[in-house]
PDB file of C-alpha atoms in Angstrom:
ATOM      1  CA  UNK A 272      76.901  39.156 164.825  1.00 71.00           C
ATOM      2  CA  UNK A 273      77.063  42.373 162.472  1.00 81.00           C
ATOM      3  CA  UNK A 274      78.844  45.261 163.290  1.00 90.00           C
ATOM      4  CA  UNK A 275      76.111  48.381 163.302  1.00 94.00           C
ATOM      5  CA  UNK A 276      76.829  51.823 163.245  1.00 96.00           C
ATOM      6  CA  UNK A 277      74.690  54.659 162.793  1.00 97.00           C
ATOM      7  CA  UNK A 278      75.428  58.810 162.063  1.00 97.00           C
ATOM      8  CA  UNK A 279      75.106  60.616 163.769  1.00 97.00           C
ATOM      9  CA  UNK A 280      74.842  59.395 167.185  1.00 96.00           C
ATOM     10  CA  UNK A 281      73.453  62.659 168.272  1.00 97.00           C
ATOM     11  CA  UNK A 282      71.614  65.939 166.975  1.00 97.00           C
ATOM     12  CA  UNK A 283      70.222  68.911 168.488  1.00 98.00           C
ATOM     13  CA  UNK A 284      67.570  70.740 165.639  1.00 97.00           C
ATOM     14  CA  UNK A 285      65.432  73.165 164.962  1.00 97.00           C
ATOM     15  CA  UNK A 286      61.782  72.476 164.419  1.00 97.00           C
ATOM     16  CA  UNK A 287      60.845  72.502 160.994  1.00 97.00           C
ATOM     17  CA  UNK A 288      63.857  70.951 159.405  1.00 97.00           C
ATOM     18  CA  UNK A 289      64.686  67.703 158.765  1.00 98.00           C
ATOM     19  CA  UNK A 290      67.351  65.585 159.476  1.00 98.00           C
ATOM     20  CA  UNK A 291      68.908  62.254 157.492  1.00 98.00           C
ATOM     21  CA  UNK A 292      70.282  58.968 160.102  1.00 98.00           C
ATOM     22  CA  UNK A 293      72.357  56.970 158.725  1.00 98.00           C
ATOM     23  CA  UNK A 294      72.873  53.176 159.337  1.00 97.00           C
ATOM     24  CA  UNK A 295      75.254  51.128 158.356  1.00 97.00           C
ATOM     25  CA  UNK A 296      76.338  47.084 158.852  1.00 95.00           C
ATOM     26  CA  UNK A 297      79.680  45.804 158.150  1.00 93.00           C
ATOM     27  CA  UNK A 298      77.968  42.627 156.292  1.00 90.00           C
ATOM     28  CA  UNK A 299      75.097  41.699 154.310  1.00 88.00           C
ATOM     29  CA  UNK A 300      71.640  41.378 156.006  1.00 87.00           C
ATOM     30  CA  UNK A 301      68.193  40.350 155.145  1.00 83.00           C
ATOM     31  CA  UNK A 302      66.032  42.479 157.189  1.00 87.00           C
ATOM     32  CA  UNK A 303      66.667  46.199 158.430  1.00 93.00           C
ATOM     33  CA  UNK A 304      64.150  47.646 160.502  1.00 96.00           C
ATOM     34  CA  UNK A 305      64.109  51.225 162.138  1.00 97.00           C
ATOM     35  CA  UNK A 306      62.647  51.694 165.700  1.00 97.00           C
ATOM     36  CA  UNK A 307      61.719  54.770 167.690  1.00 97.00           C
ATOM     37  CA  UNK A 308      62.049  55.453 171.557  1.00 96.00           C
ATOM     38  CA  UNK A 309      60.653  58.451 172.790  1.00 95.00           C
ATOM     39  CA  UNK A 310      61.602  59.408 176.083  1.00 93.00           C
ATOM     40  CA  UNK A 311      61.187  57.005 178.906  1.00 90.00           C
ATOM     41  CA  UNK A 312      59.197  54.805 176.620  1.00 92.00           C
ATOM     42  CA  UNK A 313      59.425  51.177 174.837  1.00 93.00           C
ATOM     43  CA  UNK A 314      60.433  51.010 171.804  1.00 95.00           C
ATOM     44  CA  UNK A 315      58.250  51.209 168.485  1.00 95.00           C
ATOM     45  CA  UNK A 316      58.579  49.842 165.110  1.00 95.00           C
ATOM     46  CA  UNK A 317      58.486  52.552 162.434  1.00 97.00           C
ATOM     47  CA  UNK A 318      59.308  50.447 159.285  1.00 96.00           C
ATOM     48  CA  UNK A 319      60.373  48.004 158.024  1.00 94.00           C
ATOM     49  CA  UNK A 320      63.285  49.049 155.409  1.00 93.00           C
ATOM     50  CA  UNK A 321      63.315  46.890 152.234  1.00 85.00           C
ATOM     51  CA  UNK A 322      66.263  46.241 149.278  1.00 86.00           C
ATOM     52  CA  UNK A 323      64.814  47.819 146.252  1.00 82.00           C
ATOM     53  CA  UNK A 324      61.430  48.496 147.246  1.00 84.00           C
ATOM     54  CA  UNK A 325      59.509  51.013 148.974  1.00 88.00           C
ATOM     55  CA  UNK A 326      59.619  50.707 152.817  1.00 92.00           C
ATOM     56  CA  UNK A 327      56.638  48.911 154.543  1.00 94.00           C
ATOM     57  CA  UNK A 328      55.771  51.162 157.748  1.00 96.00           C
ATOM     58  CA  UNK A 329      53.568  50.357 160.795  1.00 94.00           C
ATOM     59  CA  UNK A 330      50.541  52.259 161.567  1.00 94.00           C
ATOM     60  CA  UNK A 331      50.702  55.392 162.835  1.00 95.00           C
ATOM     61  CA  UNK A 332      53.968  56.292 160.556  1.00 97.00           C
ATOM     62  CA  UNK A 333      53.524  57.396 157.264  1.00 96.00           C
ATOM     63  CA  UNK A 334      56.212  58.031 154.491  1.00 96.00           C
ATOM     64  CA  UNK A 335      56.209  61.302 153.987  1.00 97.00           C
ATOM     65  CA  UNK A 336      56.988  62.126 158.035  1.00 97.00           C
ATOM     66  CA  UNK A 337      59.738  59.428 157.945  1.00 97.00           C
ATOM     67  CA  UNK A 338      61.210  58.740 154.364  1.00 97.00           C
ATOM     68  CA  UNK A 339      63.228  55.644 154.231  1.00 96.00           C
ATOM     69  CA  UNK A 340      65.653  54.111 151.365  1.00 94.00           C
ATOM     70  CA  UNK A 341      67.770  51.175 151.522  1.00 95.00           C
ATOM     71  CA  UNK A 342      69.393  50.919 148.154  1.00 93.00           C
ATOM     72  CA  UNK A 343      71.539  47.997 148.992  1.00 92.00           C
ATOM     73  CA  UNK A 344      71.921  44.912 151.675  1.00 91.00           C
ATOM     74  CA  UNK A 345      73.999  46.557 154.039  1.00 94.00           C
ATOM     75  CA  UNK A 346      72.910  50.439 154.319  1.00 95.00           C
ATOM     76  CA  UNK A 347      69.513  52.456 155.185  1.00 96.00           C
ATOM     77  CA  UNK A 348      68.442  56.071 155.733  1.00 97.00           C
ATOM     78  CA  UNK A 349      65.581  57.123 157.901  1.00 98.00           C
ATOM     79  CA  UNK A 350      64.631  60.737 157.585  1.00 98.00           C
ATOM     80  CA  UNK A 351      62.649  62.335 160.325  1.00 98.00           C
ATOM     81  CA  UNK A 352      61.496  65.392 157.980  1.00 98.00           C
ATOM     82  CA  UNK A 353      59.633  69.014 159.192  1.00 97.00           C
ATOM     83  CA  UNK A 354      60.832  68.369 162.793  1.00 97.00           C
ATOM     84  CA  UNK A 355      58.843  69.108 165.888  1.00 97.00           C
ATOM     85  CA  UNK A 356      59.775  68.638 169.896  1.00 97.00           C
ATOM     86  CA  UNK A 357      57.350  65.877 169.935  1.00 96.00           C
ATOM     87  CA  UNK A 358      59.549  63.958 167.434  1.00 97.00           C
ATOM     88  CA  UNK A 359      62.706  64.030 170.526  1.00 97.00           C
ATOM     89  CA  UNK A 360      63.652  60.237 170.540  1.00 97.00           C
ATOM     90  CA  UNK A 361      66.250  57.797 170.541  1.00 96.00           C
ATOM     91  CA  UNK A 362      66.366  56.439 166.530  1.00 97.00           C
ATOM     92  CA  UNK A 363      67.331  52.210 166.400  1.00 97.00           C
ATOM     93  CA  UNK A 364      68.067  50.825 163.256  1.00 97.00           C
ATOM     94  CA  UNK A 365      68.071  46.941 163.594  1.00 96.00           C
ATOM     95  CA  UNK A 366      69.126  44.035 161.455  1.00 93.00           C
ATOM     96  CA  UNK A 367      68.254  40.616 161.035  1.00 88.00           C
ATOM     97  CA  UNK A 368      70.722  37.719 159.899  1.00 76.00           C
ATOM     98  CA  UNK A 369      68.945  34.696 158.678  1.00 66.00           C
ATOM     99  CA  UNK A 370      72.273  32.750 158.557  1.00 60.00           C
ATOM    100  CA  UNK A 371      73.833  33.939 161.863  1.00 59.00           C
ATOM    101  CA  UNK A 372      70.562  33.890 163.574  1.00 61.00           C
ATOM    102  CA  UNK A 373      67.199  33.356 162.585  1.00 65.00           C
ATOM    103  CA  UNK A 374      64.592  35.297 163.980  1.00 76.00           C
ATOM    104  CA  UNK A 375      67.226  37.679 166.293  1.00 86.00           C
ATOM    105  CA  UNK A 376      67.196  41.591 165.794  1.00 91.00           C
ATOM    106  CA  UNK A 377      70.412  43.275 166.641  1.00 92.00           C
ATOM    107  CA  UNK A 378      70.637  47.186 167.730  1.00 94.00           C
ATOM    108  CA  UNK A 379      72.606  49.762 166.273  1.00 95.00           C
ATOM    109  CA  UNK A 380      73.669  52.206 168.897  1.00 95.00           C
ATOM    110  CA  UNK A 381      70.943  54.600 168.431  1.00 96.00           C
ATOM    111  CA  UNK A 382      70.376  58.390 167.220  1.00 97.00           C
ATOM    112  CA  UNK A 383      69.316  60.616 169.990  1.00 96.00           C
ATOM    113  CA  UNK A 384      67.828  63.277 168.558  1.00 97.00           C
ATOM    114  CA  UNK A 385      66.430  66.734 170.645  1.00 97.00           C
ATOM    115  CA  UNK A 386      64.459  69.089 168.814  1.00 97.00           C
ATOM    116  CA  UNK A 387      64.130  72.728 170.052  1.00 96.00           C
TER     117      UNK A 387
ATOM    118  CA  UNK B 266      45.159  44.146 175.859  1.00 65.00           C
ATOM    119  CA  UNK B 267      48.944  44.967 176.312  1.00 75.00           C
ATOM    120  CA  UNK B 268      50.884  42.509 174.414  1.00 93.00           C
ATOM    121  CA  UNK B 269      53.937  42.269 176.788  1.00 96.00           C
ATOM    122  CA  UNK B 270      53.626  42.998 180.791  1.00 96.00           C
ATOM    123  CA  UNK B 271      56.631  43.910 182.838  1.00 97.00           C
ATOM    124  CA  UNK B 272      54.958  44.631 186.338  1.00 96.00           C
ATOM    125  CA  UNK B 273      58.178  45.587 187.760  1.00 96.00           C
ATOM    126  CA  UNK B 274      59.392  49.595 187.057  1.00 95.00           C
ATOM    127  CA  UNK B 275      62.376  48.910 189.556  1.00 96.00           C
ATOM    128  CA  UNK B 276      64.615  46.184 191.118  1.00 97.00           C
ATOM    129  CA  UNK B 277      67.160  46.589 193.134  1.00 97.00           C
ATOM    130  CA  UNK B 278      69.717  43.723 194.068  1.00 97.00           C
ATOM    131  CA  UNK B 279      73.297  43.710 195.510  1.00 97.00           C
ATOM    132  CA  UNK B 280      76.392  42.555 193.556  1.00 97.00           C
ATOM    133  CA  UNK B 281      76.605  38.807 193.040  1.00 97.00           C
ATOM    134  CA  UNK B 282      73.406  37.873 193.986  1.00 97.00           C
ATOM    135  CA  UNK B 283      70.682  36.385 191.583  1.00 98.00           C
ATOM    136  CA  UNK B 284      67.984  38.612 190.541  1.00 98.00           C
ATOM    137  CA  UNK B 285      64.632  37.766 188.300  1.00 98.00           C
ATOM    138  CA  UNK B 286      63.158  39.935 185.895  1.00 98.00           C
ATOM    139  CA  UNK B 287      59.273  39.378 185.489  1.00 98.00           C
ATOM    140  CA  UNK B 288      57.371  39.290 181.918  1.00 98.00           C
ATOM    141  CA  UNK B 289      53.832  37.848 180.531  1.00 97.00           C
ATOM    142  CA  UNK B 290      52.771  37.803 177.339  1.00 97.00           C
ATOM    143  CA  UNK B 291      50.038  37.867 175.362  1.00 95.00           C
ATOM    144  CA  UNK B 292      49.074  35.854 172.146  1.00 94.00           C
ATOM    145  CA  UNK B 293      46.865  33.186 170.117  1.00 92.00           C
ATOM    146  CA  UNK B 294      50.065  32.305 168.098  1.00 91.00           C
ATOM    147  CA  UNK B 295      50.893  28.770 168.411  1.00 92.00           C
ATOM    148  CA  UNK B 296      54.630  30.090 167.121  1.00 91.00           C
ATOM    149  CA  UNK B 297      56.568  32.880 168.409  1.00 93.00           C
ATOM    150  CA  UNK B 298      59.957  33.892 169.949  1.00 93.00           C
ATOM    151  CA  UNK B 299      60.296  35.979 173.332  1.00 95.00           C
ATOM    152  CA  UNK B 300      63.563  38.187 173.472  1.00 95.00           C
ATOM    153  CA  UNK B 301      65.647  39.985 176.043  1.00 97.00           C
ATOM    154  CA  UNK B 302      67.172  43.050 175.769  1.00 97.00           C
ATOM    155  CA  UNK B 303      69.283  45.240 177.781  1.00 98.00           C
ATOM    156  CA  UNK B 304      69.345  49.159 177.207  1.00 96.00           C
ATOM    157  CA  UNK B 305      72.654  50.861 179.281  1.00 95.00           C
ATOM    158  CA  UNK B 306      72.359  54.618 179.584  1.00 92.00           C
ATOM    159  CA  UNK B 307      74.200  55.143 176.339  1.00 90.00           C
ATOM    160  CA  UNK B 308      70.877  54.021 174.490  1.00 90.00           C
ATOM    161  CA  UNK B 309      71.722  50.440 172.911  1.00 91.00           C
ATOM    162  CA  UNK B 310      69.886  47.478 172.737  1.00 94.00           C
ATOM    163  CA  UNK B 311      71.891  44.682 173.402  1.00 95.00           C
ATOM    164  CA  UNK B 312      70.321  41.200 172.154  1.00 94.00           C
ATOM    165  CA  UNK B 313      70.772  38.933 175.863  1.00 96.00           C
ATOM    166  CA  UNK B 314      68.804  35.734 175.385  1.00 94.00           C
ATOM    167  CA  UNK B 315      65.779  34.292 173.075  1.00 93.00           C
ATOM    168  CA  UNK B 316      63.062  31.436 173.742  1.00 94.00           C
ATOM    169  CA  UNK B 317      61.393  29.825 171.123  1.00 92.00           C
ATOM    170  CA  UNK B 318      57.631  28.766 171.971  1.00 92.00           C
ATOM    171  CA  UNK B 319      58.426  24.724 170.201  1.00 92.00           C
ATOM    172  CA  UNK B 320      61.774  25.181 172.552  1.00 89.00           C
ATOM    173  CA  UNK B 321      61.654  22.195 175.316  1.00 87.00           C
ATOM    174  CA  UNK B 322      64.601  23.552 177.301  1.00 93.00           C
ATOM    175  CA  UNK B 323      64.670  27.071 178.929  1.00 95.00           C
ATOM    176  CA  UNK B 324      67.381  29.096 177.516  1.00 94.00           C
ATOM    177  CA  UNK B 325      70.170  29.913 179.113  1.00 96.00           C
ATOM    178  CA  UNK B 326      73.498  32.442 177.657  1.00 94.00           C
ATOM    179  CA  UNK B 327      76.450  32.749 180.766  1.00 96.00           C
ATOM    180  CA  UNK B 328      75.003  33.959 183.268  1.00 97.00           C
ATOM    181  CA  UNK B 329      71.741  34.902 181.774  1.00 98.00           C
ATOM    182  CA  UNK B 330      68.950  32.391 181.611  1.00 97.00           C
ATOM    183  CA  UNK B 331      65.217  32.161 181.058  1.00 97.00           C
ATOM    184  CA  UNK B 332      62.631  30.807 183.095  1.00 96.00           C
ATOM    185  CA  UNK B 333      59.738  30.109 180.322  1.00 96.00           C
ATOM    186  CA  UNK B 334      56.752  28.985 181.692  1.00 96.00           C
ATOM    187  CA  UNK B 335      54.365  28.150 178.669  1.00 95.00           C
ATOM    188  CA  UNK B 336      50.963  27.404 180.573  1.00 94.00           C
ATOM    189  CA  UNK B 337      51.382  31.111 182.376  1.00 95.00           C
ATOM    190  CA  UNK B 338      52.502  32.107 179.232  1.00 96.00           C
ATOM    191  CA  UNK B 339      55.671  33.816 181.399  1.00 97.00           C
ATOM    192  CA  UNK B 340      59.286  34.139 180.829  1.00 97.00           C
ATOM    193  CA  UNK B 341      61.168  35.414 183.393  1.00 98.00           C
ATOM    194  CA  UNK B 342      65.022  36.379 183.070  1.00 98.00           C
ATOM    195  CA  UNK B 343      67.307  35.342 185.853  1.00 98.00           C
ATOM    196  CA  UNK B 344      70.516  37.240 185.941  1.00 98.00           C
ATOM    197  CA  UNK B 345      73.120  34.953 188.218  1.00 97.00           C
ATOM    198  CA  UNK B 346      75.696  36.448 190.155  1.00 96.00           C
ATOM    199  CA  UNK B 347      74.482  39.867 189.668  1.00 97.00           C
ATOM    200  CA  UNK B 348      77.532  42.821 188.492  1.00 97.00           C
ATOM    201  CA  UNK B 349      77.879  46.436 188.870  1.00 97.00           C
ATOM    202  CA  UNK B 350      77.855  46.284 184.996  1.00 97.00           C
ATOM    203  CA  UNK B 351      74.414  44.744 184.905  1.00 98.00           C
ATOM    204  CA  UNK B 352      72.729  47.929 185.941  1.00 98.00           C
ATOM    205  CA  UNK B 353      70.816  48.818 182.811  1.00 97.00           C
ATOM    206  CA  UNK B 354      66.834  48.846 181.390  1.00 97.00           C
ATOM    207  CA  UNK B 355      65.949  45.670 180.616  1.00 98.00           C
ATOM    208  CA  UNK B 356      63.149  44.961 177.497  1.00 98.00           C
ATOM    209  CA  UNK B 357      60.985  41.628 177.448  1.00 98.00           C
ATOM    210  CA  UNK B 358      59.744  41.343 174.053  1.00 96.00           C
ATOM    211  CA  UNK B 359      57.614  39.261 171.996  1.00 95.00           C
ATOM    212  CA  UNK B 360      57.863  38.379 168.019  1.00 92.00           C
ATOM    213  CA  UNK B 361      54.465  36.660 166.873  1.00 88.00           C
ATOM    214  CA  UNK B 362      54.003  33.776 163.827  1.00 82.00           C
ATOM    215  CA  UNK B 363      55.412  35.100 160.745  1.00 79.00           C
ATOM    216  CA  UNK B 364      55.833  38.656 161.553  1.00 82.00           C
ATOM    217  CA  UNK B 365      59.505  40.922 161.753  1.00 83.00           C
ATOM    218  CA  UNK B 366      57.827  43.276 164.228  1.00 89.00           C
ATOM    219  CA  UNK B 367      59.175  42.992 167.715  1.00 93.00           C
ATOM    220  CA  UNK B 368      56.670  44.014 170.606  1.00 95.00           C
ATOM    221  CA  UNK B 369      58.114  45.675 173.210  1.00 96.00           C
ATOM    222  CA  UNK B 370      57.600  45.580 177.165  1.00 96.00           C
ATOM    223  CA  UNK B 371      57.524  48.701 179.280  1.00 95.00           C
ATOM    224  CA  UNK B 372      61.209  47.751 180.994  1.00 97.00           C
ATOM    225  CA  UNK B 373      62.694  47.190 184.069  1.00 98.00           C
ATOM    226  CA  UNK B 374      65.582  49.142 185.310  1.00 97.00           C
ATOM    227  CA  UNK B 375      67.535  47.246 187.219  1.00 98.00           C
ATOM    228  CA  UNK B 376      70.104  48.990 189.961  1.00 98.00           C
ATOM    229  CA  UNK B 377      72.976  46.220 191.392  1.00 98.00           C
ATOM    230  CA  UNK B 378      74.116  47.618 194.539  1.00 96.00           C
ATOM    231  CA  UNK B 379      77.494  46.644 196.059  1.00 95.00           C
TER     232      UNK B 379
END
């Protein structure tokens, strides 16, 4: 499967600011989805990040708490913007690979982000 | 109506023995996929095993294999020969018809025990 990374893998911020992840796969995918785990929880879907197009986010997220771009197959942003403790959570970008494996999501390593 | 059930918060089970990992779900799909996932402490998801709902045979990856009971609308993961290594969250979740979004269980952590 893809090779994921994401930057940075940690970050301790202030609230009120905003910080930029970064995810990255080592070949081109179809699908890139970002997820959000707040502590002790399941994961959630926050959007799904689309080539060329505006992201298409699940309820309760809206863009302009969680901007997203994806200007090519193979990288995606996710920025959690005007910060607040609440927004603490592990940060998943995922990736689908209709050629390797249909229907399978595969995990970057995660952004754990605290916010003070 | 919670889409995915895991009932069990905790297991415990001692090195090399089998242990299974409980999960229902809930849909009126006649297609969709059911997924493992194992979370170590460092925070990834690693992708363990998938079942298909038009899949005749359970699943089964090394030592990893599911028990998918259609009827009960279950699907258990059995973890053979159970390793230090194994101890880890484990997700059950659920993708539905035609939809990318994965639904998510609650998780088990499971501690192997030597």
């Amino acid at each position: 499967s893809a090779v994921i990374s994401q930057k940075p893998s940690r970050d301790i911020c202030q609230r009120g600011t905003s910080l930029t992840i970064q995810c990255q796969v080592d070949s081109q995918v179809t699908m890139m989805f970002w997820y959000r785990q707040q502590p002790g929880q399941s994961l959630t879907l926050i959007a799904t990040a689309n080539q060329g197009s505006e992201a298409t986010y699940e309820s309760g997220f809206v863009i302009d708490k969680f901007p997203i771009s994806r200007p090519n197959l193979t990288f995606s942003t996710l920025t959690v913007s005007n910060m607040s403790p609440e927004d603490s959570s592990i940060y998943l970008c995922s990736v689908e690979e209709f050629l390797v494996r249909r229907d399978t999501q595969y995990f970057g390593p995660g952004t754990r982000l605290t916010v003070l | 109506a919670q889409k995915i059930t895991q009932t069990q918060p905790g297991m415990f089970v001692q090195e090399k023995e089998a242990v299974t990992l409980d999960c229902t779900y809930d849909t009126s799909d006649q297609s969709y996929g059911l997924f493992w996932y194992k979370q170590p402490s460092s925070g990834e998801m690693i992708f363990l095993i998938y079942q298909g709902s038009y899949d005749e045979q359970n699943a089964t990856e090394g030592r990893y294999s599911l028990n998918f009971q259609k009827a009960r609308k279950s699907a258990n993961l059995v973890i053979s020969a159970s390793q230090l290594g194994d101890s880890a969250m484990y997700f059950c979740a659920m993708r539905e018809g035609d939809t990318d979004k994965l639904i998510f269980g609650t998780g088990t952590r499971l501690q192997v025990f030597p």
